[in-house]
Short mmCIF file of C-alpha atoms in Angstrom, two decimals:
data_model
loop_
_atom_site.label_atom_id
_atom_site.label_comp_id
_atom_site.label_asym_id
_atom_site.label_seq_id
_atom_site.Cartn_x
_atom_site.Cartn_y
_atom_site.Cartn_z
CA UNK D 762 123.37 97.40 114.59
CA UNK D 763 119.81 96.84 113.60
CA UNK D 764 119.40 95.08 110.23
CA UNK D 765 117.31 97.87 107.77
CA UNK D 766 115.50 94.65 106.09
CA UNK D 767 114.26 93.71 108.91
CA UNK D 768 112.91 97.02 109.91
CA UNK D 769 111.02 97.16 106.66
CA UNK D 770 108.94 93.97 107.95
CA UNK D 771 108.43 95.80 111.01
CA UNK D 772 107.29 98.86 109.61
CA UNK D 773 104.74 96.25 106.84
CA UNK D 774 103.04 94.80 110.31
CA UNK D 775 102.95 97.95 111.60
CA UNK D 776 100.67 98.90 108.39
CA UNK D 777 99.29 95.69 107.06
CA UNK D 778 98.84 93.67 110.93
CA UNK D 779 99.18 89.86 109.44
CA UNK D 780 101.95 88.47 108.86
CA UNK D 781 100.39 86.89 106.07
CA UNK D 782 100.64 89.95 104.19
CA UNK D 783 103.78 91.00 105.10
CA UNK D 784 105.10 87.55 103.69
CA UNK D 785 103.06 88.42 100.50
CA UNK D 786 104.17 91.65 99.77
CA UNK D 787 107.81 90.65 100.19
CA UNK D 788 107.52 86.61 98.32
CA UNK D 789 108.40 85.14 101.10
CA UNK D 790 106.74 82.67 103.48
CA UNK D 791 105.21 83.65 106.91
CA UNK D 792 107.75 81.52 109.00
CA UNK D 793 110.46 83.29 107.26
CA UNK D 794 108.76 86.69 108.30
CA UNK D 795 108.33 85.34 111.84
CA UNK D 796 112.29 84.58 112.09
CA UNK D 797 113.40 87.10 110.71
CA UNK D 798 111.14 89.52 113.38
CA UNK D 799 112.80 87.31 115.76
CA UNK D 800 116.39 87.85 115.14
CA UNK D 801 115.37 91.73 114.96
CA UNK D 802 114.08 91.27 118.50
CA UNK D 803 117.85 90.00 119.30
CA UNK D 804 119.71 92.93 117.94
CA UNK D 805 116.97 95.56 119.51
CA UNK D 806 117.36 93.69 122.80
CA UNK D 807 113.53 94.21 123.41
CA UNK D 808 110.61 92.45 122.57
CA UNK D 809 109.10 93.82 119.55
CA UNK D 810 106.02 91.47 118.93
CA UNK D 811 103.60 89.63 120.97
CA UNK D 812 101.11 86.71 120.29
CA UNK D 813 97.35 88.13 119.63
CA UNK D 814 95.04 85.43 118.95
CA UNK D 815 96.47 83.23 116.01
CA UNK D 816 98.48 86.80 115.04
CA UNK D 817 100.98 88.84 116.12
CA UNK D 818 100.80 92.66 117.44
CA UNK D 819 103.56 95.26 117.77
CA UNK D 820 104.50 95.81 121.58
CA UNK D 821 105.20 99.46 122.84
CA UNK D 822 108.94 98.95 121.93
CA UNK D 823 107.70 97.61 118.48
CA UNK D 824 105.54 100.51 117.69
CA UNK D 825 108.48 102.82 118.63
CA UNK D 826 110.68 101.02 116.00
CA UNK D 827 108.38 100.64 113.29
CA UNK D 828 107.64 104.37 113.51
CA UNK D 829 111.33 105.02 113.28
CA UNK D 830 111.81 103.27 110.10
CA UNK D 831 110.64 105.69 107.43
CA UNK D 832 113.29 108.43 108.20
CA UNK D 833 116.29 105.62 108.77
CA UNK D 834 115.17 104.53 104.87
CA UNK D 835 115.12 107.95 104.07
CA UNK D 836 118.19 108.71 105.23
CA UNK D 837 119.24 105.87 103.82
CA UNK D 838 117.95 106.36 100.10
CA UNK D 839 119.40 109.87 100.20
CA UNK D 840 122.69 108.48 100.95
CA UNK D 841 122.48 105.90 98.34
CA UNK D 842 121.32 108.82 95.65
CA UNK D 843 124.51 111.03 96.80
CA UNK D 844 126.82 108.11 95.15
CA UNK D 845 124.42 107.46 91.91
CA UNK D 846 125.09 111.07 91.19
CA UNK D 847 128.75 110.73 90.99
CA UNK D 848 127.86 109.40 87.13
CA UNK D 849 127.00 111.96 84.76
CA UNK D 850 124.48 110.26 82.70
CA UNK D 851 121.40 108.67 83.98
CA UNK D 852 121.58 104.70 83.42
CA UNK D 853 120.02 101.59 84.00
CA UNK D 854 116.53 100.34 84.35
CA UNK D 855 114.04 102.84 85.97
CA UNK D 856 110.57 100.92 86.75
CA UNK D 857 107.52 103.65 86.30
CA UNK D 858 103.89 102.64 87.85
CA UNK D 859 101.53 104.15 85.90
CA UNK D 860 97.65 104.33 86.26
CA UNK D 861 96.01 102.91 83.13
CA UNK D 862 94.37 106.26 82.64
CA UNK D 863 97.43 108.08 83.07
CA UNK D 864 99.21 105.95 79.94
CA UNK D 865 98.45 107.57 77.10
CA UNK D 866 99.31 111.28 78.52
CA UNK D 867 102.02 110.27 81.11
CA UNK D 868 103.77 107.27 80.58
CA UNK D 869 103.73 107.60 77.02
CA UNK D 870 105.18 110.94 76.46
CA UNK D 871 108.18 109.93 79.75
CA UNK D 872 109.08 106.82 77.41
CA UNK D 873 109.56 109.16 74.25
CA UNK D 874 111.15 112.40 75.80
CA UNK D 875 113.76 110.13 78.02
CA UNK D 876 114.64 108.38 75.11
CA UNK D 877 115.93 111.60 73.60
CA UNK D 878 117.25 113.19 76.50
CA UNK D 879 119.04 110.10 78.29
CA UNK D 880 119.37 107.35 76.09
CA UNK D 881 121.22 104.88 78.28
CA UNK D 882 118.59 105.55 80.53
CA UNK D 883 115.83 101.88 80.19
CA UNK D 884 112.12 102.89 81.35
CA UNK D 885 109.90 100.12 81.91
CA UNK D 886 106.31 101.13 82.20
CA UNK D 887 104.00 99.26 84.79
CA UNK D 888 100.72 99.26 84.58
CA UNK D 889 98.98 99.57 88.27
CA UNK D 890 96.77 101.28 90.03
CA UNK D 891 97.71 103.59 93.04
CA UNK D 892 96.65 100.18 95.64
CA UNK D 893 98.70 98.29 93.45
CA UNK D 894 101.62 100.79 92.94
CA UNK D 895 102.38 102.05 96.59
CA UNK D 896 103.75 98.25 97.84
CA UNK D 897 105.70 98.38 94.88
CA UNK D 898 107.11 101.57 95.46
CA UNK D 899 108.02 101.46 98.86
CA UNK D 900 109.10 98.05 98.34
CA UNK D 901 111.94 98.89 95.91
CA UNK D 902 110.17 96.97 92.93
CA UNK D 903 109.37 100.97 91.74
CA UNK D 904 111.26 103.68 91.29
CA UNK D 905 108.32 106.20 90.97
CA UNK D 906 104.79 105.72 90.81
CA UNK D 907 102.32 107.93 88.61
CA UNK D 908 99.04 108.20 90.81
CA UNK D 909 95.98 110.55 91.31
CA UNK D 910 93.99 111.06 94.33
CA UNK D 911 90.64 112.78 94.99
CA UNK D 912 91.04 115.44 97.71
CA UNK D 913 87.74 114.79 98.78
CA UNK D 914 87.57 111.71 99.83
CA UNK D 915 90.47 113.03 102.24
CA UNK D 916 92.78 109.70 101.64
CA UNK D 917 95.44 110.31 103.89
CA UNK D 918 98.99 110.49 102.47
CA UNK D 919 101.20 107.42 101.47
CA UNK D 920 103.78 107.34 104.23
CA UNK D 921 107.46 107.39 103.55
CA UNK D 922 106.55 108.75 100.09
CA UNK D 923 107.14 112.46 98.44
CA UNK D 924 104.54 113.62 95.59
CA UNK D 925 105.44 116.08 92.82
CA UNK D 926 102.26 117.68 91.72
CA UNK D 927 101.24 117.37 87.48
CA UNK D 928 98.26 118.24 86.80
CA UNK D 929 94.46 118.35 88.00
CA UNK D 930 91.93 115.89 86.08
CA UNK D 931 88.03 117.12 86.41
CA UNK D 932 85.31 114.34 86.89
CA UNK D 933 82.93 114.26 84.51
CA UNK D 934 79.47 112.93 83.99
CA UNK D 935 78.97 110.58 80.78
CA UNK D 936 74.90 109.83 80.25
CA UNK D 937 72.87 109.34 77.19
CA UNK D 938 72.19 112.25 75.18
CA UNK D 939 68.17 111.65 75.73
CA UNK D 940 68.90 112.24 79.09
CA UNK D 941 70.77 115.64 79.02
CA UNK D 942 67.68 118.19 78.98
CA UNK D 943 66.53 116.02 82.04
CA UNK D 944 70.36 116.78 83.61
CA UNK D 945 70.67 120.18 82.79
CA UNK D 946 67.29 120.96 83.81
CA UNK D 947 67.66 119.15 87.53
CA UNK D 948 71.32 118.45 87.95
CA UNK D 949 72.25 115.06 88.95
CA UNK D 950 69.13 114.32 91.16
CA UNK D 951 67.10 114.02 87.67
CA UNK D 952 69.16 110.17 87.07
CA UNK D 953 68.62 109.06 90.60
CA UNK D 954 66.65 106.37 89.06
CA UNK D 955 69.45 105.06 86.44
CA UNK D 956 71.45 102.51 86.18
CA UNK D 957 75.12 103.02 86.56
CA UNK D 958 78.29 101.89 85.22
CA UNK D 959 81.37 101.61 88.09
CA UNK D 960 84.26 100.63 88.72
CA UNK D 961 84.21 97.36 91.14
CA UNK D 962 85.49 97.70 94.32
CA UNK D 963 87.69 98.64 96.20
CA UNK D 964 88.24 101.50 94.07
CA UNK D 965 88.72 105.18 94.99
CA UNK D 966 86.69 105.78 91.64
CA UNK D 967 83.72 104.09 92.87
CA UNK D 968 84.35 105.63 96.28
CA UNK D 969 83.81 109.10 94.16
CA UNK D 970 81.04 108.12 92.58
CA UNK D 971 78.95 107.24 95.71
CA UNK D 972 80.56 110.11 97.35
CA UNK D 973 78.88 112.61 94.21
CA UNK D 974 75.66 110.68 94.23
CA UNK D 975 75.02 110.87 97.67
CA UNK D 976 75.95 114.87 97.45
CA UNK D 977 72.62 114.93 95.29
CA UNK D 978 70.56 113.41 97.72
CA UNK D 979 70.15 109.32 96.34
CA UNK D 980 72.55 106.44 96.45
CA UNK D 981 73.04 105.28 92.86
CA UNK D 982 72.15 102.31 91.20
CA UNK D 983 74.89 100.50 90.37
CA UNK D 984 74.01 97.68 88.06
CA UNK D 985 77.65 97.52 85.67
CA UNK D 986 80.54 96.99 86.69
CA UNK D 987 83.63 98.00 84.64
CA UNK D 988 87.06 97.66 85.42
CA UNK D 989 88.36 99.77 82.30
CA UNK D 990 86.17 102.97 82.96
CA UNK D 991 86.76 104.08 79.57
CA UNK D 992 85.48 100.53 77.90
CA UNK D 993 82.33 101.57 80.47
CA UNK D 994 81.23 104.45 78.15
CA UNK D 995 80.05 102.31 75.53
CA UNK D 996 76.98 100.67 77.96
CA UNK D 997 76.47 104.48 78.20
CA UNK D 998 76.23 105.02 74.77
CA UNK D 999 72.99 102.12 74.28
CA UNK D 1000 71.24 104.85 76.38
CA UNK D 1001 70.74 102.31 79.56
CA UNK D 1002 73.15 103.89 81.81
CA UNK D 1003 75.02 106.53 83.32
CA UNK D 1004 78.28 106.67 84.47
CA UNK D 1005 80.75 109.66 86.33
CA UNK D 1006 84.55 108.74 85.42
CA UNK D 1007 87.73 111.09 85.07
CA UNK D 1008 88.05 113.52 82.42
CA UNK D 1009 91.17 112.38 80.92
CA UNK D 1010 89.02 108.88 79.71
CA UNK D 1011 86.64 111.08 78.41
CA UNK D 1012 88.36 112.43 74.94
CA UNK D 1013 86.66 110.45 72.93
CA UNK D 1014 83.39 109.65 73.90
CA UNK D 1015 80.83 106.95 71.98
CA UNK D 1016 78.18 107.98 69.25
CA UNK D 1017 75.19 108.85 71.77
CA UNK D 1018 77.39 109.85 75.02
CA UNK D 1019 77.31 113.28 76.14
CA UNK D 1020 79.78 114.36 78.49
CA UNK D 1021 79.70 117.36 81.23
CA UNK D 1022 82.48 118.20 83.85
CA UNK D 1023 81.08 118.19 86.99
CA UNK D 1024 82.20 121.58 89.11
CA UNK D 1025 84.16 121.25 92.11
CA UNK D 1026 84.97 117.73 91.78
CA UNK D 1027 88.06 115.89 90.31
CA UNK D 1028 91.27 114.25 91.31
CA UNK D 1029 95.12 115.43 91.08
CA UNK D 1030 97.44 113.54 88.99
CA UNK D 1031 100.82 113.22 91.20
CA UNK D 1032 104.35 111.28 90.52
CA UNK D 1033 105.38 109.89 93.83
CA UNK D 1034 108.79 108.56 94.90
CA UNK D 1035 110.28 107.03 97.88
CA UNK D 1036 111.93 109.94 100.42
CA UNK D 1037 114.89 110.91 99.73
CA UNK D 1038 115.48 109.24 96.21
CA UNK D 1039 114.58 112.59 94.43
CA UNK D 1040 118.34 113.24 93.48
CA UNK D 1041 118.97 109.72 92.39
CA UNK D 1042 119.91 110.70 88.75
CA UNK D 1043 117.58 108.03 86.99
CA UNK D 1044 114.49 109.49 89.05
CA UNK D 1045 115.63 113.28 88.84
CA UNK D 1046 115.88 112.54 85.00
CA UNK D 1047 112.04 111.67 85.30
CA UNK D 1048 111.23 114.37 86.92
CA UNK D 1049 112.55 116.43 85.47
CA UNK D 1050 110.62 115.51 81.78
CA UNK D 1051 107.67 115.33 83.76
CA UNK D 1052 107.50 118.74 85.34
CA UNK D 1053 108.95 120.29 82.48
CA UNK D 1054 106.45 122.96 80.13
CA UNK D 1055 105.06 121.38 77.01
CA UNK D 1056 106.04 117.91 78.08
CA UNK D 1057 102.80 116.51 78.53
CA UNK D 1058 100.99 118.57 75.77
CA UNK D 1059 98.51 121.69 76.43
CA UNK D 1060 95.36 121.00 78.41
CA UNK D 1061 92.54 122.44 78.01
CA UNK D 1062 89.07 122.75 80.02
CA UNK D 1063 86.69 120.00 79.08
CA UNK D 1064 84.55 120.65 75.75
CA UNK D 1065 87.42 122.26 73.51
CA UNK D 1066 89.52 119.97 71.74
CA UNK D 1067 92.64 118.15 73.40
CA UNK D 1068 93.22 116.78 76.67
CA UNK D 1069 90.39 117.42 79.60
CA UNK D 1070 93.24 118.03 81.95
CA UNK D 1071 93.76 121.09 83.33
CA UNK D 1072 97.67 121.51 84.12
CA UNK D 1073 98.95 122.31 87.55
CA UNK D 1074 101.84 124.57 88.18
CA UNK D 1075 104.68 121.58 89.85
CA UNK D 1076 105.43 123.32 93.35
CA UNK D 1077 108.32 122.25 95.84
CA UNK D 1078 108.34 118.24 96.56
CA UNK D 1079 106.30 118.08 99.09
CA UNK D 1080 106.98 115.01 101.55
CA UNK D 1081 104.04 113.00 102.45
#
């Protein structure tokens, strides 16, 4: 019988390719990855990794087995979630990535509503971005992850993963307010000569940013970096910069920042959990306050007061 753990650092160097960062995403030290892919190798009966270089690849057989992983831990999770449902009453810790943008409307209103609806029920909020929260997540150290992606930047989907849809968040542009005729006269092409205020990268924000820019026809300046987009509006707001950031950090923009959605551009705000752990009662119990009416307030289109967000209707899960 193959051991599932040891499938999961298959499936890592399938993804990551060092065994370096398989040992850091699971605390361990490389040798200990390296024996343990060895004693996987015994129960397979095949060779599952070669030597490349001063690294290690995934042979044929390896490939095969790595790619087989995600619906044995499926399987696996679904299994797990058939006994958790046995008890009534949600319990226990439940560990919730959130975006830092996503906090205040998200996280925030999950922590308040479960503690009504399921009191023996412990969220613990963590703060991460979706790079930071999808190791976590598939690693166990999550039980769902609150994310967004932008569509067009065609990321493709987190494997082993299933997203329930919340709501779509509009990007917007914040620029000084001496600056706005110029805007609304020539569109974004009239602050091709700004300075800009990004996120630093890697960051699918920036990514968006560049992407927009480069839509207009220039590649922007970008001369601040800011890892707290929302802090970023205030070197809008001394008139020296420019900055495109989601809508949901726009609420409550700085004297001197004016703010305009940009059309046809944004990013969807998704809860993700691992496949098959939708019926686990802690995470149904989450989803179930998140997808539910009302729950995260009334969003309205940028420009009238409350939340920029504009609400999605939550579909089927759909498995990604």
């Amino acid at each position: 019988m193959l051991d599932v753990k040891r499938m999961i650092l298959l499936r890592d160097l399938a993804e990551h390719a060092r065994v370096t960062a398989v040992a850091d995403l699971h605390g361990v030290t490389p040798s200990a990855v390296s024996q343990q892919l060895r004693a996987l190798e015994t129960e397979a009966g095949a060779a599952l990794v070669e030597r490349d270089g001063r690294g290690l690849r995934l042979t044929a057989a390896g490939a095969a087995l790595a790619a087989s992983c995600e619906p044995v831990l499926a399987a696996l999770e679904r299994a797990e979630a058939s006994v958790r449902a046995l008890d009534a009453e949600p319990s226990g810790e439940l560990a919730v990535g959130c975006a830092p943008s996503a906090l205040a409307t998200v996280a925030a209103p999950l922590v308040a509503e479960l503690a009504l609806r399921h009191p023996r029920l412990r969220p613990r909020i963590v703060q991460a971005d979706p790079e930071e929260a999808l190791p976590l997540l598939r690693g166990r150290r999550l039980d769902l992850a609150v994310t967004y992606a932008y569509p067009l930047l065609g990321a493709p989907p987190a494997p082993g993963t299933t997203a329930v849809p919340l709501f779509d968040d509009p990007l917007c542009l914040a620029l000084p307010r001496a600056l706005l005729p110029a805007y609304e006269r020539d569109g974004l092409a009239a602050l091709r000569d700004s300075a800009w205020v990004s996120a630093p990268a890697p960051s699918s924000c920036r990514e968006m940013l560049l992407h927009t820019c480069r839509n207009a026809g220039f590649t922007p300046r970008i001369a601040h970096e800011c890892a707290d987009l929302r802090s970023g509006l205030w070197l809008v707001a001394t008139g020296q910069a420019v900055s495109i950031l989601p809508g949901l950090l726009c609420d409550a923009p700085p004297p001197g920042t004016a703010v305009r959605q940009l059309p046809g551009a944004g990013r969807t705000l998704d809860v993700l959990v691992r496949s098959g752990t939708e019926n686990r009662p802690a995470v149904a119990a989450a989803l179930a306050v998140l997808t539910a009416p009302g729950t995260l307030g009334e969003r309205v289109p940028l420009g009238a007061p409350g939340s920029p967000g504009v609400p999605r209707a939550p579909g089927p899960l759909n498995a990604r």
